[in-house]
mmCIF file of C-alpha atoms in Angstrom:
data_model
loop_
_atom_site.group_PDB
_atom_site.id
_atom_site.type_symbol
_atom_site.label_atom_id
_atom_site.label_comp_id
_atom_site.label_asym_id
_atom_site.label_seq_id
_atom_site.Cartn_x
_atom_site.Cartn_y
_atom_site.Cartn_z
ATOM 1 C CA MET K 1 3.518 -25.516 -27.116
ATOM 2 C CA GLY K 2 6.082 -26.099 -24.216
ATOM 3 C CA LEU K 3 9.914 -25.096 -26.172
ATOM 4 C CA PHE K 4 7.352 -21.428 -26.481
ATOM 5 C CA LYS K 5 6.423 -21.205 -23.285
ATOM 6 C CA ASN K 6 9.595 -22.031 -22.134
ATOM 7 C CA PHE K 7 11.409 -19.473 -24.551
ATOM 8 C CA PHE K 8 9.543 -16.864 -23.140
ATOM 9 C CA ILE K 9 9.328 -17.966 -18.807
ATOM 10 C CA ALA K 10 13.152 -17.826 -19.173
ATOM 11 C CA LEU K 11 12.819 -14.111 -20.013
ATOM 12 C CA SER K 12 10.824 -13.009 -17.783
ATOM 13 C CA ASN K 13 12.752 -14.797 -14.762
ATOM 14 C CA ASN K 14 15.837 -12.992 -16.584
ATOM 15 C CA ALA K 15 16.902 -10.325 -14.044
ATOM 16 C CA PHE K 16 19.247 -9.162 -16.803
ATOM 17 C CA LEU K 17 16.048 -8.446 -19.388
ATOM 18 C CA ASN K 18 13.903 -6.760 -16.371
ATOM 19 C CA SER K 19 16.729 -4.124 -16.124
ATOM 20 C CA SER K 20 17.468 -3.006 -18.814
ATOM 21 C CA ALA K 21 13.975 -3.219 -19.677
ATOM 22 C CA LYS K 22 12.729 -1.035 -17.379
ATOM 23 C CA LYS K 23 15.362 1.626 -19.193
ATOM 24 C CA ILE K 24 14.032 1.987 -22.209
ATOM 25 C CA GLY K 25 9.701 0.425 -22.042
ATOM 26 C CA PRO K 26 8.528 3.417 -24.212
ATOM 27 C CA SER K 27 9.959 1.689 -27.264
ATOM 28 C CA LEU K 28 9.388 -0.959 -26.761
ATOM 29 C CA GLY K 29 6.603 -0.496 -26.770
ATOM 30 C CA ALA K 30 5.667 -0.609 -23.441
ATOM 31 C CA ASN K 31 2.419 1.863 -22.577
ATOM 32 C CA LYS K 32 0.605 -0.984 -25.309
ATOM 33 C CA VAL K 33 0.153 -3.134 -22.530
ATOM 34 C CA VAL K 34 1.248 -1.244 -19.029
ATOM 35 C CA ALA K 35 -0.731 2.260 -17.585
ATOM 36 C CA GLY K 36 2.352 4.101 -17.191
ATOM 37 C CA ASN K 37 4.357 4.593 -14.704
ATOM 38 C CA SER K 38 2.501 7.265 -12.054
ATOM 39 C CA ILE K 39 -0.644 7.262 -10.006
ATOM 40 C CA ALA K 40 -2.668 9.460 -12.267
ATOM 41 C CA ASP K 41 -1.556 7.724 -15.729
ATOM 42 C CA VAL K 42 -3.929 5.191 -13.871
ATOM 43 C CA VAL K 43 -6.419 6.967 -12.773
ATOM 44 C CA LYS K 44 -6.950 8.664 -16.307
ATOM 45 C CA THR K 45 -6.943 5.230 -17.329
ATOM 46 C CA ILE K 46 -9.179 3.762 -15.039
ATOM 47 C CA GLN K 47 -11.334 6.524 -15.755
ATOM 48 C CA ARG K 48 -11.499 5.610 -19.609
ATOM 49 C CA LEU K 49 -12.176 2.112 -19.117
ATOM 50 C CA ASN K 50 -15.309 3.380 -16.544
ATOM 51 C CA ASP K 51 -17.040 5.799 -18.647
ATOM 52 C CA LYS K 52 -17.076 2.480 -21.488
ATOM 53 C CA ASN K 53 -18.582 -0.115 -18.164
ATOM 54 C CA ILE K 54 -15.036 -1.426 -16.994
ATOM 55 C CA ALA K 55 -13.976 -2.245 -14.269
ATOM 56 C CA ALA K 56 -10.457 -2.407 -13.382
ATOM 57 C CA THR K 57 -7.815 -4.500 -11.476
ATOM 58 C CA VAL K 58 -4.931 -3.007 -10.194
ATOM 59 C CA ASP K 59 -1.125 -3.956 -10.794
ATOM 60 C CA ASN K 60 2.078 -2.301 -9.265
ATOM 61 C CA LEU K 61 4.451 -4.059 -11.208
ATOM 62 C CA GLY K 62 7.479 -5.213 -9.383
ATOM 63 C CA GLU K 63 9.504 -8.377 -9.516
ATOM 64 C CA PHE K 64 12.961 -9.360 -7.680
ATOM 65 C CA VAL K 65 12.698 -7.545 -4.856
ATOM 66 C CA ASN K 66 14.982 -8.403 -2.423
ATOM 67 C CA SER K 67 14.869 -6.224 1.012
ATOM 68 C CA LYS K 68 12.631 -4.917 3.984
ATOM 69 C CA GLN K 69 13.599 -1.650 2.130
ATOM 70 C CA GLU K 70 12.370 -2.859 -1.562
ATOM 71 C CA ALA K 71 9.219 -4.773 0.713
ATOM 72 C CA ILE K 72 7.516 -1.299 2.051
ATOM 73 C CA ALA K 73 8.214 0.375 -0.480
ATOM 74 C CA ALA K 74 6.595 -1.934 -2.725
ATOM 75 C CA LYS K 75 3.488 -1.619 0.067
ATOM 76 C CA ASN K 76 3.381 1.667 0.543
ATOM 77 C CA ASP K 77 3.024 2.146 -3.928
ATOM 78 C CA ILE K 78 0.308 0.036 -3.350
ATOM 79 C CA LEU K 79 -1.230 1.822 -0.288
ATOM 80 C CA LYS K 80 -1.071 5.447 -2.598
ATOM 81 C CA ILE K 81 -2.822 3.355 -5.928
ATOM 82 C CA MET K 82 -5.962 2.289 -3.308
ATOM 83 C CA SER K 83 -6.293 5.608 -2.169
ATOM 84 C CA ALA K 84 -6.443 6.843 -5.569
ATOM 85 C CA ILE K 85 -9.281 4.403 -6.098
ATOM 86 C CA HIS K 86 -11.304 5.043 -3.601
ATOM 87 C CA SER K 87 -10.290 9.752 -3.959
ATOM 88 C CA ASN K 88 -11.622 9.175 -7.192
ATOM 89 C CA GLY K 89 -14.050 6.942 -6.686
ATOM 90 C CA LEU K 90 -13.278 4.630 -9.071
ATOM 91 C CA ASN K 91 -15.207 1.396 -10.345
ATOM 92 C CA ALA K 92 -11.248 -0.892 -9.888
ATOM 93 C CA HIS K 93 -9.342 -2.738 -6.550
ATOM 94 C CA VAL K 94 -5.851 -4.243 -6.349
ATOM 95 C CA SER K 95 -4.276 -7.166 -7.135
ATOM 96 C CA ILE K 96 -1.111 -8.042 -5.265
ATOM 97 C CA LYS K 97 1.878 -10.477 -5.129
ATOM 98 C CA LEU K 98 3.178 -11.835 -2.156
ATOM 99 C CA SER K 99 6.388 -12.328 -3.536
ATOM 100 C CA GLN K 100 7.475 -8.446 -3.741
ATOM 101 C CA LEU K 101 5.927 -7.829 -0.386
ATOM 102 C CA GLY K 102 8.981 -9.530 0.964
ATOM 103 C CA ALA K 103 7.473 -13.068 0.689
ATOM 104 C CA GLU K 104 10.972 -14.931 -0.895
ATOM 105 C CA PHE K 105 13.193 -13.634 2.261
ATOM 106 C CA ASP K 106 10.505 -13.226 5.223
ATOM 107 C CA SER K 107 7.376 -14.515 5.529
ATOM 108 C CA GLN K 108 6.635 -12.875 8.875
ATOM 109 C CA LEU K 109 7.508 -8.817 6.468
ATOM 110 C CA ALA K 110 4.674 -10.343 3.659
ATOM 111 C CA TYR K 111 2.082 -10.564 6.465
ATOM 112 C CA ASP K 112 2.438 -8.048 7.815
ATOM 113 C CA ASN K 113 2.513 -5.373 5.077
ATOM 114 C CA VAL K 114 -0.248 -7.488 2.710
ATOM 115 C CA TYR K 115 -2.102 -7.501 6.767
ATOM 116 C CA GLU K 116 -1.752 -3.244 6.094
ATOM 117 C CA ILE K 117 -3.006 -3.241 2.649
ATOM 118 C CA VAL K 118 -6.141 -5.877 3.196
ATOM 119 C CA LYS K 119 -6.699 -4.043 6.064
ATOM 120 C CA LYS K 120 -6.521 -0.489 4.679
ATOM 121 C CA ALA K 121 -9.138 -1.471 1.461
ATOM 122 C CA ALA K 122 -11.459 -3.023 3.752
ATOM 123 C CA GLU K 123 -11.700 1.044 5.467
ATOM 124 C CA TYR K 124 -12.126 1.956 1.649
ATOM 125 C CA ASN K 125 -15.158 0.284 0.961
ATOM 126 C CA GLN K 126 -14.736 -3.235 1.416
ATOM 127 C CA MET K 127 -12.397 -3.056 -1.502
ATOM 128 C CA HIS K 128 -11.458 -5.820 -3.045
ATOM 129 C CA ILE K 129 -7.958 -7.532 -2.907
ATOM 130 C CA ASN K 130 -6.690 -10.434 -4.774
ATOM 131 C CA PHE K 131 -3.982 -12.194 -4.714
ATOM 132 C CA ASP K 132 -2.730 -13.037 -7.969
ATOM 133 C CA THR K 133 -1.025 -16.308 -8.781
ATOM 134 C CA GLU K 134 2.928 -17.044 -9.126
ATOM 135 C CA LYS K 135 5.402 -19.888 -9.294
ATOM 136 C CA TYR K 136 3.626 -23.533 -7.995
ATOM 137 C CA ASP K 137 6.115 -23.471 -5.844
ATOM 138 C CA SER K 138 4.458 -20.224 -3.644
ATOM 139 C CA LEU K 139 0.667 -21.808 -3.800
ATOM 140 C CA SER K 140 0.865 -22.582 0.192
ATOM 141 C CA ASP K 141 2.477 -19.218 0.788
ATOM 142 C CA ILE K 142 -1.148 -17.998 -0.714
ATOM 143 C CA THR K 143 -2.905 -19.954 0.915
ATOM 144 C CA HIS K 144 -2.044 -20.033 4.427
ATOM 145 C CA THR K 145 -1.645 -16.110 4.027
ATOM 146 C CA LEU K 146 -4.969 -15.986 2.382
ATOM 147 C CA ASP K 147 -6.750 -18.845 4.937
ATOM 148 C CA GLN K 148 -5.142 -16.044 8.345
ATOM 149 C CA LEU K 149 -7.251 -13.223 6.287
ATOM 150 C CA LYS K 150 -10.732 -14.507 5.866
ATOM 151 C CA THR K 151 -10.887 -15.627 8.778
ATOM 152 C CA GLU K 152 -10.578 -11.182 9.652
ATOM 153 C CA PHE K 153 -11.879 -10.198 6.746
ATOM 154 C CA SER K 154 -14.021 -10.142 3.633
ATOM 155 C CA ASN K 155 -12.518 -8.133 0.740
ATOM 156 C CA VAL K 156 -9.730 -11.198 -0.306
ATOM 157 C CA GLY K 157 -9.799 -13.140 -2.908
ATOM 158 C CA THR K 158 -7.112 -15.362 -5.040
ATOM 159 C CA VAL K 159 -6.085 -16.669 -8.018
ATOM 160 C CA ILE K 160 -6.691 -20.158 -9.628
ATOM 161 C CA GLN K 161 -5.053 -21.648 -12.255
ATOM 162 C CA ALA K 162 -6.823 -25.125 -14.211
ATOM 163 C CA TYR K 163 -3.206 -26.646 -15.502
ATOM 164 C CA LEU K 164 -2.166 -27.395 -12.021
ATOM 165 C CA PHE K 165 -3.362 -31.262 -10.597
ATOM 166 C CA LYS K 166 -4.597 -29.331 -7.530
ATOM 167 C CA ALA K 167 -7.022 -27.100 -9.190
ATOM 168 C CA ASP K 168 -10.074 -28.736 -8.526
ATOM 169 C CA GLU K 169 -9.044 -29.184 -4.123
ATOM 170 C CA LEU K 170 -9.147 -25.318 -4.046
ATOM 171 C CA ILE K 171 -11.841 -24.352 -5.923
ATOM 172 C CA ASP K 172 -13.500 -26.445 -3.614
ATOM 173 C CA LYS K 173 -12.194 -25.123 -0.657
ATOM 174 C CA TYR K 174 -12.948 -21.052 -1.178
ATOM 175 C CA PRO K 175 -16.768 -21.256 -2.780
ATOM 176 C CA ASP K 176 -16.619 -18.308 -0.368
ATOM 177 C CA LEU K 177 -14.280 -16.067 -1.561
ATOM 178 C CA ARG K 178 -14.269 -14.561 -5.054
ATOM 179 C CA LEU K 179 -12.017 -16.153 -7.115
ATOM 180 C CA ARG K 180 -10.383 -15.778 -10.495
ATOM 181 C CA LEU K 181 -9.426 -18.664 -13.252
ATOM 182 C CA VAL K 182 -7.136 -18.317 -15.519
ATOM 183 C CA LYS K 183 -5.262 -21.314 -17.678
ATOM 184 C CA GLY K 184 -1.610 -21.089 -15.938
ATOM 185 C CA ALA K 185 0.864 -18.279 -16.647
ATOM 186 C CA TYR K 186 4.299 -20.497 -15.528
ATOM 187 C CA LYS K 187 6.731 -23.487 -16.509
ATOM 188 C CA GLU K 188 5.043 -26.065 -14.523
ATOM 189 C CA SER K 189 6.414 -29.883 -13.750
ATOM 190 C CA PRO K 190 4.367 -32.539 -15.840
ATOM 191 C CA TYR K 191 3.421 -33.947 -12.032
ATOM 192 C CA ILE K 192 1.971 -30.790 -10.992
ATOM 193 C CA ALA K 193 0.628 -29.746 -14.008
ATOM 194 C CA TYR K 194 -1.093 -30.580 -17.016
ATOM 195 C CA GLN K 195 1.212 -29.451 -20.430
ATOM 196 C CA THR K 196 -0.942 -29.579 -23.771
ATOM 197 C CA THR K 197 -3.256 -26.866 -25.216
ATOM 198 C CA GLU K 198 -5.485 -29.070 -25.269
ATOM 199 C CA GLU K 199 -5.702 -30.562 -21.757
ATOM 200 C CA ILE K 200 -5.676 -27.069 -20.415
ATOM 201 C CA ASP K 201 -8.106 -25.919 -22.790
ATOM 202 C CA ALA K 202 -10.608 -28.950 -21.291
ATOM 203 C CA ASN K 203 -9.772 -28.102 -17.557
ATOM 204 C CA TYR K 204 -10.422 -24.734 -17.658
ATOM 205 C CA ILE K 205 -13.758 -25.793 -19.041
ATOM 206 C CA ARG K 206 -14.525 -28.368 -16.618
ATOM 207 C CA LEU K 207 -13.208 -26.011 -14.251
ATOM 208 C CA ILE K 208 -14.993 -22.557 -15.174
ATOM 209 C CA GLU K 209 -18.756 -24.622 -15.268
ATOM 210 C CA LYS K 210 -18.034 -26.178 -11.786
ATOM 211 C CA ARG K 211 -17.294 -23.290 -10.095
ATOM 212 C CA LEU K 212 -19.884 -20.847 -11.557
ATOM 213 C CA LEU K 213 -22.451 -23.691 -10.670
ATOM 214 C CA ASN K 214 -21.477 -23.295 -6.499
ATOM 215 C CA ALA K 215 -20.021 -21.302 -5.910
ATOM 216 C CA LYS K 216 -20.775 -18.183 -3.256
ATOM 217 C CA ASN K 217 -19.433 -16.155 -4.496
ATOM 218 C CA PHE K 218 -18.407 -13.991 -7.271
ATOM 219 C CA THR K 219 -16.225 -14.871 -10.194
ATOM 220 C CA SER K 220 -13.747 -13.557 -12.177
ATOM 221 C CA ILE K 221 -13.408 -15.308 -16.072
ATOM 222 C CA ALA K 222 -9.743 -14.381 -16.524
ATOM 223 C CA THR K 223 -9.294 -14.989 -20.806
ATOM 224 C CA HIS K 224 -8.904 -13.612 -23.804
ATOM 225 C CA ASP K 225 -9.962 -17.113 -25.308
ATOM 226 C CA HIS K 226 -13.481 -16.664 -27.632
ATOM 227 C CA ARG K 227 -14.141 -19.955 -27.720
ATOM 228 C CA VAL K 228 -14.236 -19.980 -24.110
ATOM 229 C CA ILE K 229 -15.950 -16.440 -23.230
ATOM 230 C CA ASN K 230 -18.410 -17.860 -26.302
ATOM 231 C CA HIS K 231 -19.427 -21.753 -24.581
ATOM 232 C CA VAL K 232 -18.819 -18.890 -20.802
ATOM 233 C CA LYS K 233 -22.364 -17.028 -22.645
ATOM 234 C CA LYS K 234 -23.530 -20.667 -23.552
ATOM 235 C CA PHE K 235 -23.348 -22.189 -20.348
ATOM 236 C CA VAL K 236 -24.885 -19.165 -18.307
ATOM 237 C CA GLU K 237 -28.209 -19.260 -20.119
ATOM 238 C CA ALA K 238 -28.694 -22.494 -20.312
ATOM 239 C CA HIS K 239 -28.473 -22.825 -15.962
ATOM 240 C CA ASN K 240 -29.881 -19.949 -15.435
ATOM 241 C CA ILE K 241 -26.391 -18.582 -14.228
ATOM 242 C CA ASP K 242 -27.250 -14.348 -13.197
ATOM 243 C CA LYS K 243 -25.024 -12.344 -15.170
ATOM 244 C CA SER K 244 -24.103 -10.580 -11.667
ATOM 245 C CA GLN K 245 -22.697 -13.670 -10.094
ATOM 246 C CA PHE K 246 -19.910 -13.909 -12.471
ATOM 247 C CA GLU K 247 -17.172 -11.912 -15.254
ATOM 248 C CA PHE K 248 -15.450 -11.450 -17.957
ATOM 249 C CA GLN K 249 -10.926 -10.583 -17.746
ATOM 250 C CA MET K 250 -9.067 -8.859 -20.633
ATOM 251 C CA LEU K 251 -5.384 -7.484 -19.815
ATOM 252 C CA TYR K 252 -4.899 -3.914 -20.532
ATOM 253 C CA GLY K 253 -3.614 -3.575 -24.576
ATOM 254 C CA PHE K 254 -5.188 -6.541 -25.858
ATOM 255 C CA ARG K 255 -8.117 -7.971 -27.999
ATOM 256 C CA THR K 256 -9.301 -4.144 -27.181
ATOM 257 C CA GLU K 257 -12.443 -3.987 -29.601
ATOM 258 C CA LEU K 258 -13.871 -7.873 -28.299
ATOM 259 C CA ALA K 259 -13.588 -6.279 -24.308
ATOM 260 C CA GLU K 260 -15.271 -2.834 -25.326
ATOM 261 C CA SER K 261 -18.129 -5.685 -27.426
ATOM 262 C CA ILE K 262 -18.285 -7.879 -24.229
ATOM 263 C CA ALA K 263 -19.615 -4.837 -22.544
ATOM 264 C CA LYS K 264 -22.108 -2.975 -24.442
ATOM 265 C CA GLU K 265 -23.173 -7.233 -24.401
ATOM 266 C CA GLY K 266 -24.098 -6.305 -20.592
ATOM 267 C CA TYR K 267 -21.918 -8.371 -18.540
ATOM 268 C CA ASN K 268 -20.078 -7.786 -15.803
ATOM 269 C CA PHE K 269 -16.768 -6.847 -17.206
ATOM 270 C CA THR K 270 -12.333 -5.619 -15.925
ATOM 271 C CA ILE K 271 -9.425 -5.727 -17.360
ATOM 272 C CA TYR K 272 -5.894 -6.177 -15.585
ATOM 273 C CA VAL K 273 -4.257 -3.033 -15.427
ATOM 274 C CA PRO K 274 -0.704 -2.830 -14.536
ATOM 275 C CA TYR K 275 1.819 -0.150 -14.053
ATOM 276 C CA GLY K 276 5.263 0.737 -13.246
ATOM 277 C CA ASP K 277 8.608 0.606 -15.029
ATOM 278 C CA ASP K 278 9.362 -2.981 -14.273
ATOM 279 C CA TRP K 279 6.879 -4.438 -16.601
ATOM 280 C CA PHE K 280 9.017 -7.098 -18.679
ATOM 281 C CA GLY K 281 8.386 -10.193 -16.662
ATOM 282 C CA TYR K 282 4.448 -9.216 -15.977
ATOM 283 C CA PHE K 283 4.532 -9.404 -20.340
ATOM 284 C CA MET K 284 6.879 -12.683 -21.442
ATOM 285 C CA ARG K 285 4.161 -14.475 -19.216
ATOM 286 C CA ARG K 286 1.666 -13.077 -20.630
ATOM 287 C CA LEU K 287 2.762 -14.431 -24.596
ATOM 288 C CA ALA K 288 3.965 -17.539 -22.694
ATOM 289 C CA GLU K 289 0.544 -18.183 -21.236
ATOM 290 C CA ARG K 290 -0.549 -18.106 -25.246
ATOM 291 C CA PRO K 291 0.519 -18.801 -28.432
ATOM 292 C CA GLN K 292 -1.775 -16.198 -29.765
ATOM 293 C CA ASN K 293 -0.852 -13.198 -27.325
ATOM 294 C CA LEU K 294 2.166 -13.018 -29.351
ATOM 295 C CA THR K 295 0.456 -12.337 -32.668
ATOM 296 C CA LEU K 296 -2.389 -10.354 -30.315
ATOM 297 C CA ALA K 297 1.329 -8.078 -29.463
ATOM 298 C CA PHE K 298 2.050 -7.868 -33.481
ATOM 299 C CA LYS K 299 -0.842 -6.978 -35.109
ATOM 300 C CA GLU K 300 -1.598 -4.075 -32.053
ATOM 301 C CA PHE K 301 1.893 -2.439 -31.126
ATOM 302 C CA VAL K 302 4.671 -4.497 -31.879
ATOM 303 C CA LYS K 303 7.623 -2.902 -34.269
ATOM 304 C CA PRO K 304 10.140 -3.885 -36.263
ATOM 305 C CA LYS K 305 12.564 -1.370 -33.789
ATOM 306 C CA SER K 306 11.001 -3.395 -30.104
ATOM 307 C CA LEU K 307 11.994 -7.046 -31.679
ATOM 308 C CA ALA K 308 15.522 -5.418 -32.666
ATOM 309 C CA VAL K 309 15.957 -4.483 -29.029
ATOM 310 C CA VAL K 310 14.071 -7.986 -27.901
ATOM 311 C CA GLY K 311 16.410 -9.659 -30.025
ATOM 312 C CA ALA K 312 19.564 -8.102 -28.738
ATOM 313 C CA LEU K 313 18.379 -7.376 -25.143
ATOM 314 C CA SER K 314 17.743 -12.053 -25.458
ATOM 315 C CA VAL K 315 21.007 -12.876 -27.283
ATOM 316 C CA THR K 316 22.641 -10.804 -24.601
ATOM 317 C CA ALA K 317 21.282 -12.805 -21.793
ATOM 318 C CA LEU K 318 22.249 -16.421 -23.542
ATOM 319 C CA LEU K 319 25.578 -14.914 -23.956
ATOM 320 C CA LEU K 320 25.477 -13.927 -20.047
ATOM 321 C CA GLY K 321 23.913 -17.065 -18.984
ATOM 322 C CA LYS K 322 26.882 -19.235 -20.867
ATOM 323 C CA VAL K 323 29.194 -17.633 -19.136
ATOM 324 C CA ARG K 324 28.254 -17.582 -16.027
ATOM 325 C CA ASN K 325 27.289 -21.613 -16.087
ATOM 326 C CA LYS K 326 31.322 -22.245 -17.200
ATOM 327 C CA ARG K 327 32.823 -20.238 -14.579
#
């Protein structure tokens, strides 16, 4: 699993690949995992999901934000999708990344951008704003920002990555906030995170159970793993935990039939809906999360020519990296 995960994480962090993929996304099947480039596309996608009793959390994709102008543009894009969700009466909320709003080069700018987003969301019937997880190095920024905002707003929450040793502490710290529980999508040191699939899966189940038994707010269980889903169903039934207290989440374009069948069973269900042309890093991290995601990708949308393009880009990126390292 280590080499597999390292490979896709490396691809997700490659600026050349991300930039190139923006231009040829449709030919790589990006439209199968990303809900188009426009707000109109996203609205249509959410409406289709809502018709199937499935909610959405929307991610305005963005990688490698390095300037104030880019951060403000990202904020404005997020405000636009929020307005569209509200004006169309959609069952949806928004997921954001601090790095996209300027956190990696100007913490005050990022906070100002986030504050404006959360304040406007509160005016939209307390629309939820979720702080997506990022690399471990950004965790303190996320929790610090969250701690500041939650003194004034109740419509904020974040993601807990089960592979982090610190996940227990975070679960305990935020019983009153809406949380999304995931296994983890980044490459982290063995000093701060579990490394094997078995360890991560076991901790994920343990954290889900702990959260469901002790939470004072809503819990999102984000997984494509049917074993985890089945375990949760049995657990909540055995402990008389009402379905209104939690939901399952999956990514747009993955295991669609399973998602729809779970929603039909009466469980709350949300699909994570990304949009925009900056899709490559997002997609590579999804493949890094679980080897099974690669199987799903092949089965559901990858075409032979797509593999050729990805392969060519990857080889080019590796060669460029070697040239730079020799300089």
